Amino acid sequence: MADREDSVAIPEFSFLLQMDPYLKPYEKDFKRRYELLQKQLVRLEETEGGFDQFTSSYKNFGVHRQPDNSLLFLEWAPAAEALFLTGDFNDWEKFSYPYTKKEFGKWELILPAKHDGTPAVGHNTRLKVVVHTKEGGRLYRISPWAKYVNREEKSIVYDWVHWDPPQPYTQIHPRPKKPTSLRIYEAHVGIASPEGKVASYTNFTTNVLPRIKDLGYNCIQLMAIMEHAYYASFGYQVTSFFAASSRYGTPEELKRMIDAAHSMGIVVLLDVVHSHASKNTEDGLNCFDGSDSCFFHSPPRGEHKLWGSRLFNYSSWEVQRFLLSNLRWWMEEYCFDGFRFDGITSMLYHHHGIGTGFSGDYSEYFGLQVDEDSLVYLMLANHILHTLYPDCITVAEDVSGMPALCRGVEEGGLGFDYRLAMAIPDKWIQILKESKDEDWDMGDIVHTLTNRRYGEKCIAYAESHDQALVGDKSLAFWLMDKEMYTNMSSLIPMTAVIDRGMQLHKMIRLLTHALGGEGYLNFIGNEFGHPEWLDFPREGNNQSYHYARRQFNLLETDHLRYHQLYAFDRDMNRTEDQYGWLAAQPGFVSAKHGEDKVIVFDRGHVVFIFNFHPSKSFQDYRVAVEAPGRYKIKLDSDQDQYGGHGRLDHNTEFYTEPQPFNGRPNSMQVYIPCRTAIVLANEERDYCY
């Protein structure tokens, strides 16, 4: 028994227990998970020559041109009776090109080059796999490994298009270094234009990337890139996992876009959906080989009853090959710098989080309700990605609070770099919906912003795409609603609603940025207070694009106040870039005064002061400070250029006194106007971090 214990020893498990001794009773669970991971790595070494080769399977499956211009086709369709290839190249003759059956459910076809030496299937021509089922059915399918699919204008179903351009795009710029402070701009290419249409990769490169750079974001999180037949699914019902969406342009244009981002020092993350797949059959993975399983568990386990989608069988060797190779493909072919993994909660538990509230009791995260097949898949994915690409960034979207999600695999964790702090946006929406300004609970706000697992990095955000979707609305619209249509002009005095909305919009975002995590995220357009909500063209809105766009034109109109919010967001990021609070230890909160509505904390040797009081300003307000010295204002939400009232003199110097206060050895007195946030830095300190 002792030998067995040694064989599954987690190399650095003691570090995890030092950070959280309450995990000790679940040591067996951690060891079992780690042992399953190690067994899988050994099997990969023995049968596939290691994980590097295994995850490079995108070089073999699908279709590949060989040096002699012959084409090699390879598919996995274990339940099929026969496979044929058809397409434009043979005038859609169904049975002239049969695949040869290989072992383990694989099928292979070699098409020799034409007499003139050119490939039998031309670039940008259509193909289909014809699948004969054991029941005698005939199905027309897209290869699961298809690199490009598109849809003719009047067609409902997507076509597999052979993509082999004569001059493929080659990246020029190296990947930027992994940022120490992650400032993420969450974006969707299709809505990234004021025009009522699907915007393009080229538009994003030309018109959006320079804005992101100017705003001080160093990371873009791209949504809805993996091909999805239904535009209104926001990219979360994926039909072709290896195909970049053709709605926005060609694969080469996406590569050029990512290369341009890299030239600006911006890393790019893909919003990857491995938690489920579209149930589409003709242009999706569902029933690819005629069976109800193949890539998925058979129903009911293989169906998500709320999402109406299919659930992967993560214990299947070929499913692991497919999904892990998918991650490699996006890293290698497109030079993405990492991933935001969508829907992790659904993967981690057999109940998929449906009808389950997580109280934080540790028993909820261990035991039979945990789906260890998918949990070990995530450990494997993170282990492989971080081994092959040390600067790769992985972000988990998990609402459950799974312990060790963001600790290294060698400690027994799942290996993610960051998790999304999903409680924070919910809290802001709840406050704006339910509380009067004078009832805001400073302690509750601070608790929500600081309540995270020690040593596990969080991405904080006040709002993301989730809050903008139809049925909800942006923070700016919650704050200012219909007055945004009529009263955003700076040529007229601010109404009480606009004044309140402008000030709180800035304060909420800065407080979230500074206190809520080790990274920060903003959804495209919200940096300037984008009005309304997001809704994609669909039957219910007569296929309208009116709400499926970002109105950057509002920034071009000088007299509208949107550019003031934009300027604050830009300077907030630039101030962080200078002082590095996201890379610092969590903030030390010295004041959360309920009656005054004041929050004070220091982080990264910078002092943050927030006065949320709707009407009360404070003269000579004493605030706690760690380091003695002379402090000056570095960011002030009340400045005129940000739509504030200009009540603070930026030439003022604040000198500390050796008077202990609220847990800090020094303190100073400052003037803080109502509804104002101030960032102060010590002039006598070197802030290179």
XYZ file of C-alpha atoms in Angstrom:
689
model
C 0.000 0.000 0.000
C 2.882 2.344 0.813
C 4.294 1.789 -2.691
C 0.955 2.717 -4.213
C 0.815 5.893 -2.134
C 4.293 6.824 -3.376
C 3.349 6.137 -6.980
C 0.626 8.770 -6.923
C 2.457 11.361 -4.855
C 1.614 14.852 -6.088
C 5.014 16.596 -6.315
C 4.021 19.922 -4.752
C 0.788 19.058 -2.935
C 2.273 20.399 0.309
C 2.235 23.929 -1.187
C -1.495 23.636 -1.818
C -2.119 22.441 1.746
C 0.014 25.255 3.172
C -2.234 27.725 1.391
C -5.435 25.916 2.306
C -5.172 23.297 5.092
C -8.929 22.665 4.832
C -8.270 20.652 1.655
C -6.438 17.957 3.652
C -9.546 15.716 4.108
C -9.811 15.522 0.294
C -6.228 14.386 -0.285
C -7.432 11.063 -1.728
C -9.515 12.890 -4.345
C -6.545 15.011 -5.383
C -4.311 11.930 -5.565
C -6.841 9.990 -7.631
C -7.177 12.854 -10.117
C -3.417 13.242 -10.357
C -2.961 9.494 -10.821
C -5.507 9.467 -13.658
C -3.596 12.300 -15.330
C -0.258 10.491 -14.977
C -1.739 7.253 -16.343
C -3.000 9.116 -19.382
C 0.404 10.715 -19.993
C 2.080 7.293 -19.770
C -0.446 5.811 -22.224
C 0.163 8.690 -24.643
C 3.897 8.029 -24.447
C 3.467 4.311 -25.052
C 0.885 4.387 -27.848
C 1.297 7.750 -29.601
C 4.914 8.702 -29.005
C 3.974 11.335 -26.445
C 1.503 14.206 -26.133
C 3.342 16.439 -28.609
C 2.684 14.004 -31.433
C -0.826 13.144 -30.216
C -1.931 16.778 -30.111
C -0.482 17.409 -33.576
C -3.113 15.103 -35.121
C -4.572 18.073 -37.019
C -1.609 17.493 -39.374
C -3.056 14.082 -40.359
C -6.848 14.201 -39.988
C -9.185 15.963 -42.397
C -7.411 16.646 -45.685
C -3.713 17.321 -46.307
C -1.727 17.929 -49.470
C 1.347 15.712 -49.696
C 4.695 16.743 -51.274
C 3.676 15.077 -54.573
C 0.366 17.054 -54.565
C -1.674 13.953 -53.778
C -4.303 14.520 -51.077
C -4.582 12.406 -47.929
C -8.017 12.242 -46.284
C -8.404 10.706 -42.809
C -11.505 10.496 -40.591
C -12.674 8.745 -37.427
C -16.170 7.311 -37.851
C -16.375 4.125 -35.763
C -20.057 3.347 -36.376
C -20.030 3.954 -40.152
C -20.469 1.134 -42.669
C -18.663 3.013 -45.451
C -17.307 6.502 -46.253
C -17.084 8.258 -49.624
C -15.770 11.646 -50.708
C -17.720 13.875 -53.058
C -17.598 17.515 -54.118
C -17.110 20.035 -56.872
C -14.004 18.125 -57.989
C -16.030 15.111 -59.194
C -19.325 16.858 -60.005
C -20.812 15.495 -56.773
C -20.645 11.864 -57.899
C -21.443 10.160 -54.601
C -19.649 6.828 -54.683
C -16.613 7.150 -56.952
C -14.131 7.808 -54.160
C -14.521 5.359 -51.255
C -12.413 5.602 -48.098
C -10.513 2.505 -46.930
C -11.375 1.191 -43.479
C -8.459 1.183 -41.021
C -8.225 -0.021 -37.402
C -9.805 1.812 -34.435
C -12.690 3.229 -36.494
C -10.495 5.261 -38.852
C -11.042 5.721 -42.578
C -8.446 6.797 -45.152
C -8.498 7.986 -48.763
C -5.601 9.025 -50.999
C -6.421 11.130 -54.071
C -3.509 11.187 -56.549
C -2.596 14.466 -58.233
C -4.132 15.236 -61.627
C -2.195 14.540 -64.858
C -0.863 18.113 -64.849
C 0.541 17.606 -61.334
C -1.999 19.843 -59.569
C -4.090 18.576 -56.629
C -7.302 16.728 -57.501
C -9.294 19.084 -55.259
C -8.722 22.774 -55.923
C -8.410 25.541 -53.341
C -11.756 27.075 -52.288
C -13.889 24.251 -53.722
C -16.627 22.399 -51.845
C -16.491 18.878 -50.397
C -18.700 16.469 -48.424
C -18.167 13.149 -46.703
C -20.871 10.645 -47.631
C -21.470 8.331 -44.659
C -23.238 4.991 -45.125
C -24.697 3.804 -41.849
C -25.116 0.228 -40.667
C -28.890 0.743 -40.937
C -28.555 1.585 -44.637
C -28.877 5.332 -44.291
C -26.888 7.824 -46.365
C -25.650 10.997 -44.655
C -23.849 14.033 -46.039
C -21.355 15.374 -43.539
C -18.628 17.978 -43.075
C -15.275 16.665 -41.866
C -14.944 17.387 -38.123
C -11.415 18.591 -38.943
C -12.533 21.024 -41.689
C -10.362 24.169 -41.648
C -12.862 26.339 -43.485
C -16.620 26.176 -44.014
C -19.008 28.710 -45.464
C -22.597 29.062 -46.529
C -24.022 30.236 -49.795
C -26.318 33.200 -49.385
C -29.674 31.404 -49.619
C -28.524 28.161 -48.027
C -29.229 27.160 -44.436
C -26.466 24.565 -44.180
C -22.726 25.241 -44.229
C -20.409 23.609 -46.773
C -16.953 22.156 -46.202
C -14.559 24.201 -48.343
C -11.055 22.946 -49.117
C -8.704 25.703 -47.953
C -5.226 25.505 -49.479
C -4.311 29.026 -50.658
C -1.402 29.385 -53.092
C 0.136 32.046 -50.829
C -0.785 31.343 -47.198
C -0.261 34.172 -44.718
C 2.926 33.883 -42.686
C 3.130 35.639 -39.326
C 5.830 38.316 -39.187
C 5.742 39.409 -35.558
C 6.745 37.274 -32.572
C 4.292 36.624 -29.751
C 4.477 39.349 -27.081
C 5.689 38.339 -23.640
C 3.035 37.211 -21.176
C 1.807 40.379 -19.414
C 2.323 40.640 -15.658
C -0.860 42.737 -15.415
C -3.569 41.338 -17.660
C -5.950 43.996 -19.032
C -8.407 42.193 -21.308
C -10.570 43.676 -24.046
C -13.333 41.139 -24.711
C -14.389 41.495 -28.326
C -16.634 40.063 -31.012
C -15.463 40.698 -34.577
C -18.946 40.651 -36.114
C -20.368 43.472 -33.972
C -17.220 45.626 -34.012
C -18.621 48.313 -36.304
C -21.403 50.929 -36.118
C -22.881 49.567 -39.351
C -25.870 47.233 -39.325
C -24.053 44.227 -40.761
C -21.544 41.513 -39.862
C -18.201 43.290 -39.541
C -14.962 41.754 -40.823
C -11.529 40.676 -39.607
C -10.102 43.434 -41.826
C -12.349 46.053 -40.209
C -11.174 44.883 -36.799
C -7.525 45.112 -37.857
C -7.902 48.585 -39.330
C -10.416 50.265 -37.023
C -10.589 48.410 -33.707
C -7.031 47.277 -32.912
C -5.699 50.875 -32.791
C -8.470 51.785 -30.307
C -7.612 48.813 -28.084
C -3.952 49.810 -28.121
C -4.818 53.438 -27.348
C -7.030 52.358 -24.442
C -4.116 50.544 -22.790
C -5.447 46.983 -23.011
C -2.694 44.399 -23.512
C -4.888 41.380 -24.233
C -7.850 40.697 -26.519
C -10.290 37.880 -25.782
C -11.974 36.958 -29.064
C -15.458 35.516 -28.963
C -17.330 33.590 -31.665
C -14.307 32.656 -33.787
C -14.887 28.885 -33.886
C -17.470 28.394 -36.629
C -21.092 28.378 -35.519
C -24.007 28.003 -37.904
C -26.356 30.105 -35.756
C -25.036 33.668 -35.451
C -27.333 34.505 -32.534
C -25.709 31.767 -30.424
C -22.912 34.313 -29.812
C -20.474 31.611 -30.912
C -21.362 29.185 -28.125
C -23.023 26.543 -30.351
C -19.937 25.471 -32.287
C -20.419 23.441 -35.462
C -16.857 23.330 -36.897
C -14.135 23.328 -34.257
C -11.118 23.834 -36.538
C -12.717 26.461 -38.787
C -12.410 30.187 -38.115
C -15.797 31.746 -38.819
C -16.133 32.643 -42.493
C -18.754 35.313 -41.685
C -15.966 37.773 -40.997
C -13.580 36.803 -43.807
C -10.902 34.232 -44.599
C -8.468 32.346 -42.340
C -5.636 34.427 -43.799
C -7.384 37.659 -42.741
C -7.730 36.377 -39.167
C -4.025 35.459 -39.134
C -3.170 38.956 -40.356
C -5.371 40.439 -37.610
C -3.643 38.458 -34.846
C -0.235 39.324 -36.290
C -1.196 43.016 -36.245
C -2.229 42.707 -32.581
C 1.136 41.097 -31.797
C 2.911 43.990 -33.540
C 1.202 46.297 -31.007
C 2.338 44.184 -28.043
C -1.168 42.769 -27.521
C -1.736 39.067 -26.773
C -4.848 37.369 -28.154
C -6.937 34.712 -26.376
C -9.513 32.498 -28.065
C -12.850 31.930 -26.347
C -12.740 28.149 -26.751
C -15.873 26.027 -26.367
C -14.982 22.468 -25.351
C -17.830 22.139 -22.864
C -20.431 21.185 -25.474
C -21.188 21.261 -29.211
C -24.086 22.218 -31.445
C -26.607 19.457 -32.054
C -26.576 20.245 -35.802
C -26.000 17.110 -37.867
C -25.525 18.238 -41.482
C -22.938 20.896 -40.634
C -21.974 19.907 -37.076
C -20.362 17.012 -35.197
C -23.635 15.459 -34.066
C -24.277 11.949 -35.448
C -21.211 12.276 -37.711
C -20.926 8.511 -38.177
C -24.668 7.866 -37.948
C -24.624 6.913 -34.271
C -25.961 8.963 -31.363
C -22.529 8.906 -29.719
C -19.233 9.082 -31.695
C -17.718 12.254 -30.180
C -20.343 12.385 -27.444
C -21.869 10.319 -24.680
C -25.069 8.603 -25.763
C -28.223 10.314 -24.451
C -29.232 11.207 -21.834
C -25.683 11.759 -20.523
C -24.604 13.194 -23.870
C -27.227 15.942 -23.953
C -27.372 19.247 -22.105
C -31.041 19.754 -21.380
C -30.821 23.540 -20.896
C -28.470 24.355 -23.763
C -29.995 21.874 -26.207
C -26.510 20.734 -27.204
C -24.285 17.632 -27.182
C -21.766 16.757 -24.443
C -18.365 15.266 -25.226
C -17.154 11.903 -23.987
C -13.871 13.090 -22.455
C -12.772 9.535 -21.609
C -12.680 8.604 -25.312
C -9.179 8.405 -26.779
C -10.252 9.908 -30.108
C -12.257 12.690 -28.460
C -9.165 13.648 -26.475
C -7.160 13.573 -29.717
C -9.726 15.841 -31.372
C -10.039 18.397 -28.558
C -6.363 18.580 -27.554
C -5.330 18.851 -31.213
C -7.909 21.612 -31.533
C -6.067 23.638 -28.889
C -2.735 23.028 -30.627
C -4.253 24.035 -33.983
C -5.336 27.464 -32.755
C -1.956 28.031 -31.068
C 0.117 26.862 -34.031
C -1.866 27.842 -37.109
C -3.247 31.180 -35.932
C -0.706 32.029 -33.197
C -3.281 32.620 -30.468
C -1.630 33.175 -27.079
C -4.062 31.203 -24.938
C -7.693 30.472 -24.209
C -10.709 31.406 -22.169
C -12.409 28.050 -21.543
C -16.163 28.493 -21.671
C -18.697 26.625 -19.526
C -16.242 24.918 -17.159
C -18.919 24.390 -14.485
C -20.941 22.248 -16.891
C -17.855 20.100 -17.495
C -16.779 19.671 -13.883
C -20.013 18.206 -12.500
C -22.416 15.527 -13.652
C -25.262 17.879 -12.710
C -23.697 20.570 -14.977
C -24.549 23.197 -12.377
C -28.247 22.898 -13.303
C -30.469 23.629 -10.316
C -27.451 23.640 -8.032
C -26.398 26.519 -5.824
C -22.822 26.431 -4.587
C -22.511 27.423 -0.946
C -18.731 27.054 -0.839
C -18.844 23.915 1.313
C -15.871 21.821 0.184
C -17.933 18.627 -0.025
C -19.612 20.131 -3.120
C -16.324 19.972 -5.040
C -15.423 16.340 -4.407
C -17.162 13.004 -4.601
C -19.525 11.390 -7.062
C -21.041 14.593 -8.431
C -17.669 15.544 -9.954
C -17.105 14.374 -13.537
C -13.494 13.271 -13.245
C -13.219 12.403 -16.946
C -13.672 16.036 -17.928
C -11.747 17.324 -14.912
C -8.724 15.231 -15.907
C -9.166 16.389 -19.521
C -8.812 19.997 -18.307
C -5.735 19.080 -16.236
C -4.262 17.386 -19.303
C -5.057 20.364 -21.550
C -3.431 22.826 -19.154
C -0.409 20.582 -18.574
C 0.199 20.200 -22.320
C -0.385 23.855 -23.156
C 1.883 25.177 -20.404
C 4.592 22.613 -21.177
C 4.667 23.359 -24.909
C 3.969 27.104 -24.566
C 5.286 28.427 -21.220
C 3.716 31.863 -21.847
C 0.284 30.429 -22.713
C -2.575 32.004 -20.729
C -5.630 29.947 -19.753
C -8.738 31.438 -18.145
C -11.586 29.390 -16.646
C -15.233 30.416 -16.632
C -16.509 28.649 -13.516
C -19.311 29.773 -11.231
C -18.836 26.994 -8.675
C -15.613 28.146 -7.012
C -13.795 24.818 -7.476
C -10.719 24.872 -5.164
C -7.284 24.637 -6.857
C -8.800 25.452 -10.275
C -5.994 27.978 -10.706
C -3.147 26.122 -9.074
C -0.543 24.179 -11.021
C -1.109 20.564 -12.013
C 2.053 19.653 -10.066
C 0.246 20.817 -6.890
C -2.851 18.773 -7.701
C -4.685 21.728 -9.240
C -6.370 22.000 -12.632
C -3.636 24.266 -13.982
C -5.538 27.382 -15.113
C -3.805 30.755 -14.841
C -6.936 32.766 -14.024
C -10.595 32.326 -13.200
C -13.342 34.855 -13.980
C -14.662 36.648 -10.880
C -18.276 36.083 -11.893
C -19.860 37.304 -8.653
C -18.654 40.888 -9.181
C -20.835 41.887 -12.182
C -23.824 40.196 -10.552
C -23.275 42.302 -7.440
C -23.113 45.595 -9.376
C -26.291 44.785 -11.303
C -28.037 43.778 -8.069
C -27.043 47.061 -6.383
C -28.157 49.196 -9.324
C -31.459 47.318 -9.594
C -32.365 47.089 -5.919
C -30.610 49.755 -3.812
C -30.949 53.496 -3.415
C -27.584 55.286 -3.449
C -27.832 56.129 0.234
C -28.350 52.413 1.025
C -25.243 51.112 -0.721
C -23.399 48.807 1.681
C -19.665 49.538 1.452
C -18.790 46.419 3.463
C -20.817 44.196 1.150
C -19.195 45.717 -1.949
C -15.697 45.271 -0.530
C -16.494 41.681 0.500
C -17.634 40.789 -3.015
C -14.537 42.359 -4.565
C -12.081 40.685 -2.190
C -13.763 37.315 -1.594
C -11.491 35.113 -3.690
C -9.276 32.134 -3.037
C -5.815 33.186 -1.915
C -3.141 32.334 -4.462
C -5.619 31.787 -7.314
C -5.682 34.673 -9.767
C -8.988 36.237 -10.756
C -10.092 38.343 -13.707
C -12.298 41.099 -12.306
C -14.941 42.818 -14.412
C -17.892 45.088 -13.826
C -19.664 43.786 -16.934
C -18.931 41.389 -19.796
C -20.917 40.159 -22.798
C -23.246 38.307 -20.397
C -24.542 41.562 -18.907
C -25.020 43.175 -22.328
C -27.192 40.442 -23.833
C -30.869 40.999 -24.514
C -32.886 40.708 -21.321
C -30.215 42.680 -19.497
C -28.418 45.900 -20.391
C -25.070 47.621 -20.028
C -24.072 49.347 -16.769
C -24.320 52.713 -18.499
C -27.902 51.970 -19.524
C -28.806 50.776 -16.028
C -27.445 54.057 -14.719
C -28.780 56.521 -17.309
C -31.390 54.615 -19.330
C -33.421 56.641 -21.854
C -31.662 59.910 -20.978
C -28.680 58.553 -22.951
C -30.728 59.255 -26.093
C -31.271 62.932 -25.323
C -28.977 64.276 -22.595
C -25.426 63.104 -23.346
C -24.429 66.386 -24.986
C -21.720 68.398 -23.223
C -23.243 71.556 -24.747
C -26.016 71.408 -22.163
C -25.698 71.138 -18.364
C -25.721 67.586 -17.016
C -29.051 66.419 -15.680
C -29.040 64.744 -12.271
C -29.413 61.318 -13.949
C -26.522 61.846 -16.377
C -24.306 63.330 -13.654
C -24.927 60.367 -11.360
C -24.484 57.868 -14.197
C -21.232 59.376 -15.470
C -19.617 59.489 -12.031
C -20.735 56.030 -10.896
C -19.772 54.420 -14.214
C -16.163 55.538 -13.701
C -16.069 54.716 -9.996
C -17.531 51.216 -10.372
C -15.018 50.342 -13.080
C -11.993 51.728 -11.216
C -12.972 50.031 -7.937
C -13.413 46.714 -9.771
C -10.116 47.207 -11.627
C -8.133 48.060 -8.502
C -9.594 45.736 -5.853
C -11.348 42.851 -7.629
C -8.593 40.673 -9.055
C -5.229 40.093 -10.678
C -6.559 40.888 -14.131
C -9.306 43.138 -15.505
C -11.781 42.641 -18.345
C -13.922 45.044 -20.364
C -16.438 44.117 -23.062
C -16.116 45.950 -26.374
C -17.828 49.340 -26.292
C -18.536 49.394 -22.568
C -15.373 51.416 -21.967
C -17.251 54.453 -23.292
C -20.626 53.632 -21.762
C -22.229 51.891 -24.727
C -25.995 52.337 -24.461
C -28.738 49.744 -24.747
C -28.096 46.002 -25.006
C -26.885 43.367 -27.433
C -29.209 41.336 -29.632
C -28.308 39.358 -32.739
C -30.455 39.102 -35.852
C -33.060 36.367 -35.364
C -36.692 35.605 -36.115
C -37.865 37.379 -32.960
C -36.461 40.752 -34.110
C -37.040 40.414 -37.865
C -33.359 39.613 -38.452
C -32.367 43.107 -37.339
C -28.724 44.158 -36.881
C -29.702 47.299 -34.982
C -28.467 45.955 -31.627
C -25.748 43.696 -33.092
C -23.191 46.474 -33.531
C -20.980 48.771 -31.495
C -21.631 52.462 -32.013
C -18.043 53.733 -32.161
C -19.476 56.694 -34.094
C -20.656 58.081 -30.737
C -16.992 58.719 -29.917
C -16.451 60.719 -33.081
C -19.038 63.302 -32.019
C -16.979 65.654 -29.840
C -19.871 67.196 -27.964
C -21.182 63.826 -26.721
C -19.935 62.689 -23.318
C -18.999 59.177 -24.458
C -15.469 60.317 -25.266
C -15.117 61.474 -21.627
C -15.819 57.947 -20.362
C -13.440 56.589 -23.013
C -10.696 58.946 -21.810
C -11.157 57.813 -18.197
C -10.988 54.142 -19.172
C -7.809 54.817 -21.170
C -6.137 56.694 -18.332
C -7.228 54.098 -15.771
C -5.397 51.408 -17.789
C -2.382 53.627 -18.365
C -2.167 54.403 -14.648
C -2.251 50.694 -13.878
C 0.456 50.144 -16.484
C 2.627 52.648 -14.616
C 2.017 51.353 -11.072
C 1.159 47.675 -11.633
C -1.507 47.123 -8.981
C -2.950 44.072 -10.785
C 0.390 42.282 -10.394
C 0.619 43.258 -6.710
C -0.713 41.420 -3.663
C -4.446 41.911 -2.929
C -5.349 45.357 -1.591
C -5.298 46.210 2.110
C -8.676 47.798 2.866
C -8.296 50.353 5.651
C -11.790 51.881 5.455
C -15.264 50.790 4.339
C -17.358 53.408 6.063
C -21.079 52.715 5.762
C -22.376 56.147 6.713
C -19.748 58.194 4.856
C -19.948 55.817 1.866
C -16.141 55.842 1.694
C -13.767 53.003 0.735
C -9.996 53.380 1.185
C -7.315 50.809 0.381
C -3.736 50.574 -0.735
C -2.380 48.154 -3.294
C 0.918 48.105 -5.140
C 2.072 51.088 -3.028
C -0.777 53.190 -4.453
C -3.614 54.618 -2.350
C -7.199 54.449 -3.636
C -9.970 56.610 -2.160
C -13.642 56.293 -3.174
C -16.426 58.547 -1.928
C -19.740 57.065 -3.104
C -21.825 59.522 -1.090
C -24.374 61.151 -3.424
C -24.070 64.609 -1.828
C -21.513 64.769 0.965
C -17.916 65.884 0.314
C -15.282 65.596 3.047
C -12.608 68.134 3.959
C -9.471 66.863 5.721
C -10.641 63.241 5.647
C -8.049 61.064 7.372
C -6.896 58.045 5.377
C -4.478 55.296 6.356
C -1.176 54.939 4.493
C 1.517 52.254 4.643
C 4.567 54.158 3.349
C 5.408 57.630 4.656
C 6.115 60.432 2.200
C 4.662 63.022 -0.149
C 1.651 61.911 -2.199
C 0.123 63.397 -5.344
C -3.004 62.706 -7.372
C -2.369 60.398 -10.334
C -5.958 59.700 -11.394
C -9.079 61.638 -10.488
C -12.536 60.663 -11.759
C -13.763 64.229 -11.066
C -11.562 65.867 -13.707
C -13.366 67.952 -16.335
C -11.964 65.860 -19.191
C -13.718 62.806 -17.744
C -17.075 64.524 -17.359
C -16.419 65.424 -13.728
C -16.664 68.731 -11.891
C -12.976 69.598 -11.515
C -13.078 70.103 -7.754
C -9.566 68.849 -6.965
C -6.319 70.791 -7.363
C -3.737 68.432 -8.856
C -0.865 70.583 -7.642
C -1.763 69.717 -4.071
C 0.769 67.586 -2.211
C -0.367 65.403 0.656
C 2.191 64.759 3.401
C 1.836 61.774 5.698
C 2.046 61.982 9.465
C 3.406 59.179 11.690
C -0.073 58.818 13.144
C -1.260 55.192 13.050
C -4.758 54.838 11.626
C -6.990 51.913 10.601
C -4.215 49.328 10.719
C -1.530 51.368 8.967
C 1.441 53.113 10.628
C 0.899 56.441 8.829
C -1.979 58.600 7.715
C -2.788 61.827 5.881
C -5.715 64.163 5.385
C -7.332 64.660 2.009
C -10.290 66.420 0.435
C -12.649 63.953 -1.270
C -15.617 65.369 -3.175
C -18.857 63.394 -3.370
C -19.043 60.682 -6.040
C -15.322 60.826 -6.716
C -12.504 58.302 -6.918
C -8.859 59.316 -6.446
C -5.592 57.429 -6.980
C -2.608 58.802 -5.020
C 1.026 57.765 -5.449
C 4.075 58.437 -3.290
C 6.353 60.900 -5.094
C 9.367 59.644 -3.138
C 9.103 56.067 -4.408
C 10.461 54.306 -7.497
C 7.527 52.490 -9.125
C 9.396 50.225 -11.549
C 7.764 46.840 -10.947
